[in-house]
Structures are given as structure tokens and as C-alpha cells.
Amino acid sequence: MENRIAKNRTSPKNENDYIKAYQKLNSKSNIPDNLDVAAVIAKDGTRGHGLLPEAINRGHDKEYHRVKNFIADSELKKSFKK
């Protein structure tokens, strides 16, 4: 997991599956720290999920922000089956 510069994107229809997979791979995502698991697109075009402050995630802006603990959707999909 790494920090990346990314922006909000529309959540996929199976967002709950992605969030569960993210939480399985990043146990620190459940700590109450005012960070949401957010669906984002990194500057290089990679779709994934990461931690964003609640205000930014729920504000639905299209600006780039620093996303903590970015995990690509391709990695998250692998853990759906487990």
C-alpha cells in the first residue's frame, strides 16, 4: 500500500464488496480517524480505493488529493474470491 495522488470517482455498484476486501487487506482502515474508504482514480489512471478524509470523500469534488493506503481495484478483486 502506498499513498497516491488521486481524485474521487463514482462508486461501483458492488462498492460494499470492494470496501470489505479493502478492510481485509488493510486492517488499519477500521480505526476511527475520520477517514473513509473511497473509490478513486490515481493520476496515472489506475482505479482503486484508498483512505480520504470524510469531508473530501463526501464532498464529491473532482480535484486531486493525497489518498492514503491506495490499493488498486485489480488487487481487491482477487480477494473477493477468498
Coordinates of C-alpha atoms in Angstrom, one line a residue:
M1 CA 0.0 0.0 0.0
E2 CA 1.2 3.4 -0.9
N3 CA 0.0 7.0 -0.8
R4 CA -1.0 8.3 -4.2
I5 CA -2.4 11.5 -5.7
A6 CA -6.0 10.7 -6.9
K7 CA -9.5 12.1 -7.3
N8 CA -12.9 10.8 -6.4
R9 CA -14.9 8.7 -8.8
T10 CA -18.3 7.2 -8.9
S11 CA -18.5 4.2 -6.7
P12 CA -19.1 0.9 -8.5
K13 CA -22.4 -1.0 -8.0
N14 CA -20.7 -3.5 -5.8
E15 CA -18.9 -0.9 -3.6
N16 CA -19.6 -2.9 -0.4
D17 CA -17.6 -5.8 -1.8
Y18 CA -14.7 -3.5 -2.5
I19 CA -14.9 -2.0 1.0
K20 CA -14.9 -5.4 2.6
A21 CA -11.9 -6.5 0.5
Y22 CA -10.1 -3.3 1.3
Q23 CA -10.7 -3.7 5.0
K24 CA -9.4 -7.3 4.8
L25 CA -6.2 -6.1 3.1
N26 CA -5.7 -3.0 5.3
S27 CA -6.7 -3.7 8.9
K28 CA -5.9 -0.1 9.9
S29 CA -8.9 1.1 7.8
N30 CA -11.3 0.3 10.7
I31 CA -9.6 2.8 13.1
P32 CA -11.9 5.7 13.9
D33 CA -9.8 8.5 12.4
N34 CA -12.3 10.5 10.2
L35 CA -11.1 8.7 7.0
D36 CA -13.4 7.0 4.6
V37 CA -12.6 4.2 2.2
A38 CA -13.1 6.0 -1.1
A39 CA -13.3 4.9 -4.8
V40 CA -10.7 6.9 -6.6
I41 CA -8.7 7.2 -9.8
A42 CA -5.0 7.8 -9.5
K43 CA -3.2 10.4 -11.7
D44 CA -1.9 7.5 -13.8
G45 CA -5.4 6.3 -14.5
T46 CA -5.4 3.3 -12.1
R47 CA -8.8 2.7 -10.5
G48 CA -8.6 1.8 -6.9
H49 CA -9.7 2.5 -3.3
G50 CA -7.9 4.4 -0.5
L51 CA -8.4 6.5 2.6
L52 CA -9.7 10.1 2.2
P53 CA -10.9 12.5 4.8
E54 CA -14.7 12.3 5.2
A55 CA -15.2 15.9 4.1
I56 CA -13.3 15.4 0.8
N57 CA -14.9 12.0 0.0
R58 CA -18.4 13.1 0.7
G59 CA -17.9 16.4 -1.0
H60 CA -17.8 14.7 -4.4
D61 CA -15.2 17.2 -5.8
K62 CA -13.1 16.3 -8.8
E63 CA -9.8 17.8 -7.5
Y64 CA -6.7 15.6 -6.9
H65 CA -5.9 14.8 -3.3
R66 CA -3.4 12.7 -1.4
V67 CA -5.0 9.3 -0.9
K68 CA -3.6 7.1 1.9
N69 CA -3.0 3.4 1.5
F70 CA -4.1 3.1 -2.1
I71 CA -5.0 -0.4 -3.3
A72 CA -5.8 -1.0 -7.0
D73 CA -9.2 -2.5 -7.8
S74 CA -7.4 -5.4 -9.6
E75 CA -5.8 -6.4 -6.2
L76 CA -9.1 -6.0 -4.4
K77 CA -11.0 -8.2 -6.9
K78 CA -8.5 -11.0 -6.2
S79 CA -9.6 -11.1 -2.6
F80 CA -13.3 -11.3 -3.5
K81 CA -13.0 -15.0 -4.0
K82 CA -11.2 -15.6 -0.7

